[in-house]
Short mmCIF file of C-alpha atoms in Angstrom, two decimals:
data_model
loop_
_atom_site.label_atom_id
_atom_site.label_comp_id
_atom_site.label_asym_id
_atom_site.label_seq_id
_atom_site.Cartn_x
_atom_site.Cartn_y
_atom_site.Cartn_z
CA MET A 1 -4.07 -15.58 -23.21
CA THR A 2 -3.00 -14.59 -19.68
CA MET A 3 -4.53 -15.00 -16.26
CA HIS A 4 -3.28 -12.09 -14.20
CA LYS A 5 -1.54 -8.77 -14.76
CA PHE A 6 -0.31 -6.61 -11.91
CA LEU A 7 1.65 -3.49 -11.17
CA ILE A 8 3.99 -3.94 -8.23
CA SER A 9 5.93 -1.08 -6.66
CA THR A 10 9.26 -1.77 -4.97
CA PHE A 11 12.09 0.11 -3.31
CA ARG A 12 13.82 0.28 -6.70
CA ARG A 13 11.24 0.04 -9.49
CA LEU A 14 7.70 -0.02 -10.79
CA LEU A 15 7.04 -3.44 -12.32
CA LYS A 16 4.41 -4.85 -14.64
CA VAL A 17 3.99 -8.56 -13.93
CA THR A 18 2.16 -10.96 -16.26
CA LEU A 19 1.29 -14.52 -15.27
CA THR A 20 0.12 -17.36 -17.49
CA LEU A 21 -3.18 -19.17 -17.04
CA ASP A 22 -1.30 -21.71 -14.92
CA GLY A 23 0.07 -18.99 -12.65
CA GLU A 24 3.62 -19.15 -13.98
CA LEU A 25 5.62 -15.99 -14.54
CA GLN A 26 5.34 -14.96 -18.19
CA SER A 27 7.06 -11.59 -17.92
CA CYS A 28 8.23 -9.00 -15.43
CA ASP A 29 8.77 -5.66 -17.16
CA VAL A 30 10.31 -2.55 -15.61
CA ILE A 31 7.89 0.34 -16.18
CA SER A 32 9.87 2.95 -14.27
CA ASP A 33 13.27 3.07 -12.59
CA GLY A 34 15.09 5.93 -10.92
CA TYR A 35 12.29 7.59 -8.90
CA GLY A 36 11.99 5.11 -6.03
CA ILE A 37 11.14 4.34 -3.44
CA TYR A 38 7.93 3.63 -5.39
CA PHE A 39 4.96 3.03 -3.11
CA GLY A 40 1.20 3.62 -3.34
CA LEU A 41 -0.79 2.62 -6.44
CA ALA A 42 -4.34 3.59 -7.44
CA HIS A 43 -6.39 3.08 -10.59
CA ALA A 44 -9.16 5.10 -12.30
CA ALA A 45 -10.31 4.21 -15.85
CA ASN A 46 -7.12 4.25 -17.98
CA VAL A 47 -5.12 6.23 -15.41
CA VAL A 48 -2.77 4.82 -12.78
CA PHE A 49 -1.51 6.99 -9.93
CA VAL A 50 1.91 6.07 -8.51
CA ALA A 51 3.56 7.43 -5.37
CA GLU A 52 7.18 8.23 -6.28
CA ARG A 53 9.29 9.36 -3.35
CA ASN A 54 12.48 9.88 -5.40
CA LEU A 55 14.36 9.17 -2.15
CA ASP A 56 16.22 6.03 -1.13
CA ILE A 57 15.85 4.33 2.26
CA ASP A 58 18.36 6.79 3.74
CA LYS A 59 16.27 9.65 2.28
CA ASN A 60 18.98 10.63 -0.19
CA LEU A 61 17.79 12.12 -3.48
CA VAL A 62 17.70 9.56 -6.29
CA THR A 63 17.18 11.68 -9.43
CA PRO A 64 18.15 15.39 -9.33
CA ASN A 65 15.64 17.98 -10.58
CA ALA A 66 12.73 15.56 -10.13
CA PRO A 67 10.09 16.14 -7.43
CA GLN A 68 10.21 14.36 -4.10
CA ASN A 69 7.18 12.65 -2.54
CA ALA A 70 5.07 13.13 -5.64
CA ILE A 71 2.11 11.19 -6.99
CA ARG A 72 2.76 10.62 -10.70
CA LEU A 73 0.08 10.04 -13.32
CA TYR A 74 0.64 7.13 -15.72
CA LEU A 75 -1.58 6.31 -18.71
CA GLN A 76 -2.52 2.85 -19.90
CA VAL A 77 -2.07 2.82 -23.67
CA PRO A 78 -3.32 0.44 -26.39
CA GLY A 79 -1.37 -2.80 -26.41
CA GLY A 80 -1.10 -2.95 -22.64
CA GLY A 81 1.71 -0.45 -22.14
CA LEU A 82 1.96 2.14 -19.40
CA LEU A 83 3.17 5.68 -20.13
CA ARG A 84 4.71 7.88 -17.43
CA THR A 85 3.41 11.43 -17.95
CA PRO A 86 4.71 14.85 -16.84
CA VAL A 87 1.64 15.26 -14.61
CA TRP A 88 2.18 14.91 -10.88
CA TYR A 89 0.64 16.01 -7.60
CA GLY A 90 2.58 17.39 -4.69
CA SER A 91 2.05 19.08 -1.34
CA LYS A 92 4.17 20.32 1.54
CA LYS A 93 2.15 17.88 3.64
CA PHE A 94 3.30 14.90 1.53
CA ASP A 95 6.14 13.16 3.36
CA ASP A 96 7.34 9.56 3.35
CA LEU A 97 4.43 8.70 1.05
CA HIS A 98 2.85 5.30 1.50
CA GLN A 99 -0.36 3.88 0.09
CA ILE A 100 -3.09 5.77 -1.74
CA THR A 101 -6.63 5.08 -2.95
CA PHE A 102 -9.02 6.70 -5.43
CA ASP A 103 -12.60 7.82 -4.77
CA ARG A 104 -14.83 10.26 -6.67
CA GLN A 105 -12.13 12.24 -8.48
CA SER A 106 -9.90 12.43 -5.41
CA LEU A 107 -6.97 10.53 -3.99
CA TYR A 108 -6.68 9.71 -0.32
CA VAL A 109 -3.00 9.82 0.59
CA THR A 110 -1.21 8.46 3.67
CA SER A 111 1.69 10.65 4.73
CA GLY A 112 4.34 10.54 7.44
CA ARG A 113 3.67 14.19 8.27
CA TYR A 114 0.78 15.45 10.41
CA PRO A 115 -2.22 15.24 9.81
CA PHE A 116 -1.22 11.86 8.23
CA LEU A 117 -4.14 11.58 5.76
CA LEU A 118 -4.91 13.95 2.91
CA ARG A 119 -7.54 14.22 0.20
CA GLN A 120 -5.99 15.36 -3.11
CA PRO A 121 -8.43 16.39 -5.89
CA VAL A 122 -7.21 14.98 -9.21
CA TRP A 123 -8.48 17.94 -11.24
CA GLY A 124 -6.42 20.48 -9.35
CA GLY A 125 -6.52 22.23 -6.02
CA SER A 126 -4.67 21.84 -2.76
CA ALA A 127 -4.56 18.71 -0.67
CA GLN A 128 -7.16 18.77 2.09
CA ALA A 129 -6.17 17.52 5.55
CA LEU A 130 -8.13 14.94 7.53
CA ASP A 131 -7.14 15.07 11.18
CA LEU A 132 -6.73 11.39 12.06
CA ALA A 133 -5.05 12.13 15.38
CA SER A 134 -8.23 13.75 16.69
CA VAL A 135 -10.33 10.58 16.30
CA ILE A 136 -7.91 7.95 17.60
CA PRO A 137 -9.31 6.28 20.73
CA GLU A 138 -7.91 7.91 23.85
CA HIS A 139 -6.00 4.87 25.09
CA LEU A 140 -4.08 4.71 21.78
CA GLN A 141 -3.23 8.40 21.58
CA LYS A 142 0.36 9.67 21.76
CA ARG A 143 1.97 12.99 22.57
CA ASP A 144 3.56 15.50 20.21
CA VAL A 145 1.83 14.10 17.12
CA ARG A 146 2.16 17.36 15.18
CA SER A 147 5.96 17.19 15.13
CA ARG A 148 6.60 13.54 14.25
CA ASP A 149 5.32 10.46 12.45
CA ALA A 150 3.73 9.19 15.66
CA TYR A 151 1.55 6.37 14.31
CA HIS A 152 3.00 5.72 10.86
CA PHE A 153 -0.33 5.51 9.03
CA ASN A 154 0.57 3.67 5.84
CA SER A 155 -2.52 2.19 4.19
CA VAL A 156 -5.94 3.42 3.07
CA SER A 157 -8.83 1.83 1.17
CA VAL A 158 -12.52 2.36 0.46
CA CYS A 159 -14.98 -0.11 1.98
CA GLY A 160 -18.57 0.65 0.95
CA ASP A 161 -19.52 3.85 2.76
CA SER A 162 -16.40 3.72 4.92
CA LEU A 163 -12.74 4.62 4.61
CA LEU A 164 -10.26 2.22 6.23
CA VAL A 165 -6.91 3.61 7.43
CA LEU A 166 -4.17 1.45 8.96
CA ALA A 167 -1.52 2.49 11.48
CA HIS A 168 1.76 0.53 11.55
CA ASN A 169 2.25 2.07 15.02
CA TRP A 170 5.97 1.40 15.22
CA ASP A 171 6.91 -0.89 18.14
CA GLN A 172 3.33 -1.08 19.43
CA PRO A 173 0.49 -3.24 18.03
CA SER A 174 -0.95 -2.03 14.74
CA PHE A 175 -4.53 -0.76 14.55
CA ALA A 176 -7.00 0.38 11.89
CA LEU A 177 -9.63 3.11 11.87
CA ARG A 178 -12.95 2.84 10.06
CA LEU A 179 -14.04 6.36 9.10
CA SER A 180 -17.19 7.75 7.55
CA LEU A 181 -16.52 8.10 3.81
CA SER A 182 -19.21 10.76 3.35
CA LYS A 183 -17.53 12.89 6.01
CA ALA A 184 -14.08 12.22 4.54
CA ARG A 185 -15.31 13.52 1.19
CA ARG A 186 -16.01 16.80 2.99
CA GLY A 187 -12.62 16.85 4.67
CA LYS A 188 -13.74 15.57 8.07
CA ALA A 189 -12.45 12.57 10.00
CA GLN A 190 -15.31 10.84 11.82
CA LEU A 191 -14.56 7.55 13.55
CA ILE A 192 -16.98 4.63 13.22
CA THR A 193 -14.87 1.98 14.93
CA CYS A 194 -11.29 0.94 15.62
CA TYR A 195 -9.72 -2.50 15.11
CA GLU A 196 -6.86 -3.12 17.52
CA ASP A 197 -3.99 -5.60 17.91
CA ILE A 198 -3.86 -6.56 14.23
CA GLY A 199 -0.18 -7.50 14.36
CA SER A 200 3.23 -5.84 14.28
CA CYS A 201 4.49 -3.37 11.67
CA CYS A 202 1.33 -4.02 9.63
CA HIS A 203 0.64 -2.84 6.09
CA ASP A 204 -2.48 -2.91 3.91
CA ILE A 205 -6.12 -2.95 4.99
CA LEU A 206 -8.64 -4.35 2.53
CA ALA A 207 -12.32 -5.36 2.66
CA VAL A 208 -13.47 -8.43 0.73
CA ASP A 209 -17.18 -9.18 1.10
CA ASP A 210 -17.81 -9.09 4.86
CA VAL A 211 -14.21 -9.67 5.94
CA LEU A 212 -11.19 -7.40 6.45
CA TRP A 213 -7.68 -8.49 5.51
CA SER A 214 -4.34 -7.03 6.54
CA LEU A 215 -0.67 -7.99 6.44
CA ASP A 216 1.25 -8.54 9.65
CA SER A 217 4.55 -7.58 8.07
CA GLY A 218 6.56 -8.01 11.26
CA GLY A 219 5.04 -11.44 11.86
CA SER A 220 5.15 -12.68 8.23
CA ALA A 221 1.42 -13.36 8.13
CA LEU A 222 -1.87 -12.59 6.43
CA VAL A 223 -4.54 -11.59 8.96
CA ARG A 224 -8.29 -12.13 8.63
CA ILE A 225 -10.42 -9.76 10.72
CA ASP A 226 -14.10 -10.26 11.50
CA PRO A 227 -15.37 -6.66 11.50
CA SER A 228 -18.37 -7.45 13.72
CA SER A 229 -16.49 -9.19 16.54
CA GLY A 230 -12.92 -8.09 15.92
CA ALA A 231 -11.80 -11.74 16.00
CA LYS A 232 -8.64 -12.47 14.01
CA ARG A 233 -7.07 -15.45 12.26
CA ARG A 234 -3.48 -15.53 11.08
CA PHE A 235 -2.07 -17.39 8.10
CA SER A 236 1.73 -17.63 8.11
CA ILE A 237 3.63 -16.79 4.93
CA GLU A 238 6.70 -18.99 4.59
CA ASN A 239 9.63 -19.13 2.20
CA PRO A 240 12.67 -21.43 2.56
CA ALA A 241 14.93 -18.65 1.27
CA GLY A 242 14.25 -16.36 4.22
CA THR A 243 11.70 -14.58 6.39
CA PRO A 244 8.97 -12.88 4.33
CA PHE A 245 8.13 -9.23 4.91
CA PRO A 246 4.72 -8.93 3.19
CA ARG A 247 3.69 -5.52 1.88
CA GLY A 248 1.17 -5.24 -0.94
CA LEU A 249 -2.30 -6.82 -0.88
CA ALA A 250 -5.01 -6.93 -3.56
CA VAL A 251 -7.99 -8.96 -4.74
CA SER A 252 -7.47 -10.90 -7.97
CA GLU A 253 -10.62 -12.74 -9.05
CA ASN A 254 -11.33 -15.15 -6.17
CA MET A 255 -7.83 -14.96 -4.70
CA LEU A 256 -5.78 -12.56 -2.60
CA ALA A 257 -2.53 -11.46 -4.24
CA ILE A 258 0.30 -10.61 -1.84
CA SER A 259 3.68 -9.15 -2.71
CA TYR A 260 6.63 -9.50 -0.37
CA GLY A 261 10.36 -9.26 0.04
CA LEU A 262 12.66 -11.13 2.41
CA ARG A 263 13.59 -9.49 5.69
CA SER A 264 17.10 -8.04 5.70
CA GLU A 265 19.00 -5.88 8.17
CA GLU A 266 21.30 -4.85 5.34
CA ARG A 267 20.49 -1.91 3.10
CA ALA A 268 21.47 -3.87 -0.02
CA GLY A 269 19.05 -6.63 0.88
CA ARG A 270 16.12 -4.25 1.09
CA MET A 271 17.07 -2.31 -2.03
CA ASP A 272 18.12 -5.21 -4.27
CA GLY A 273 16.73 -8.38 -2.72
CA THR A 274 14.28 -10.72 -4.43
CA SER A 275 10.73 -9.46 -4.99
CA MET A 276 8.08 -12.14 -4.54
CA LEU A 277 4.40 -12.67 -5.32
CA THR A 278 2.10 -15.21 -3.69
CA PHE A 279 -1.61 -16.05 -3.80
CA PHE A 280 -3.98 -17.02 -1.01
CA ASP A 281 -7.19 -18.98 -1.52
CA PRO A 282 -9.62 -17.65 1.14
CA VAL A 283 -12.08 -20.53 0.61
CA HIS A 284 -9.57 -23.32 1.22
CA GLU A 285 -7.42 -21.07 3.42
CA ARG A 286 -4.09 -21.87 1.83
CA PHE A 287 -1.33 -20.25 -0.18
CA THR A 288 -1.23 -21.67 -3.69
CA ARG A 289 1.95 -20.39 -5.31
CA HIS A 290 5.08 -18.31 -4.72
CA VAL A 291 6.52 -16.52 -7.76
CA ALA A 292 10.01 -14.96 -7.80
CA LEU A 293 10.09 -11.72 -9.81
CA GLY A 294 13.81 -10.93 -9.72
CA SER A 295 16.09 -8.63 -7.74
CA HIS A 296 14.00 -5.47 -7.49
CA GLY A 297 14.04 -4.92 -3.73
CA ASN A 298 11.36 -5.03 -1.07
CA THR A 299 7.82 -4.70 -2.39
CA CYS A 300 5.51 -1.86 -1.37
CA ALA A 301 2.13 -2.20 -3.11
CA ILE A 302 0.30 -4.28 -5.71
CA LEU A 303 -2.46 -3.31 -8.17
CA PRO A 304 -4.31 -5.64 -10.58
CA ILE A 305 -4.62 -4.09 -14.05
#
């Protein structure tokens, strides 16, 4: 009997991680290798959608004759296995794919190419653009957004009747947009509110009950956001082996699961460094365990299965 099972995407691989009831690592199985950087993960019934860039951190092709910046369909099979299928979704607007989420037979996809957020129907059809740049508050807007990855939107999630989208925002403070989900389903970006100054180089935006959580990747911290006041609390992630770069956040029962790698200026460190998993107890406000998964590179996303 096991406590938790997760998929974790990394710069190198797609991993299936199984923990015992006591939270110890039982197994870490490689589900896919050779199509990284692997990034966004989304789940619907027995289907898992995986963003496979098939490009390394220098944007060199990893596997010839395989698509680049594709979202691959995997099937969960009896016995707990995961089968990579020939089915994939692609678009000229998909670039530097990051996180994805599923809603009503569609995927919302964050992309490094304008308009930065797309709605991809899973039963066929072209990706539909949502113009995020048009709803960003004026004081946060930048020039020439159509020709570059101006804000680096990297995370998206559903929160009730809203869609949350996070901007890394490069060397400026990260921010998140709360959009109308009903409008997004019709291909329109309508801003409800904006959460500013979340941290630096942030990833992940997730609602749990009445609270928002994000990862201050540049500051090695988990951030709690009060959506009514905008007030924030930071919880530092520490590891004696190095400086954590958290990327990958999910709810697992009554805990928050966070995947991370260790910051490295060297290419080899990011591609082949240790992948880590930790858990945060939001009631007692403490991290409970750090689990080393092996040398699979920096983590990108996490999905409970």
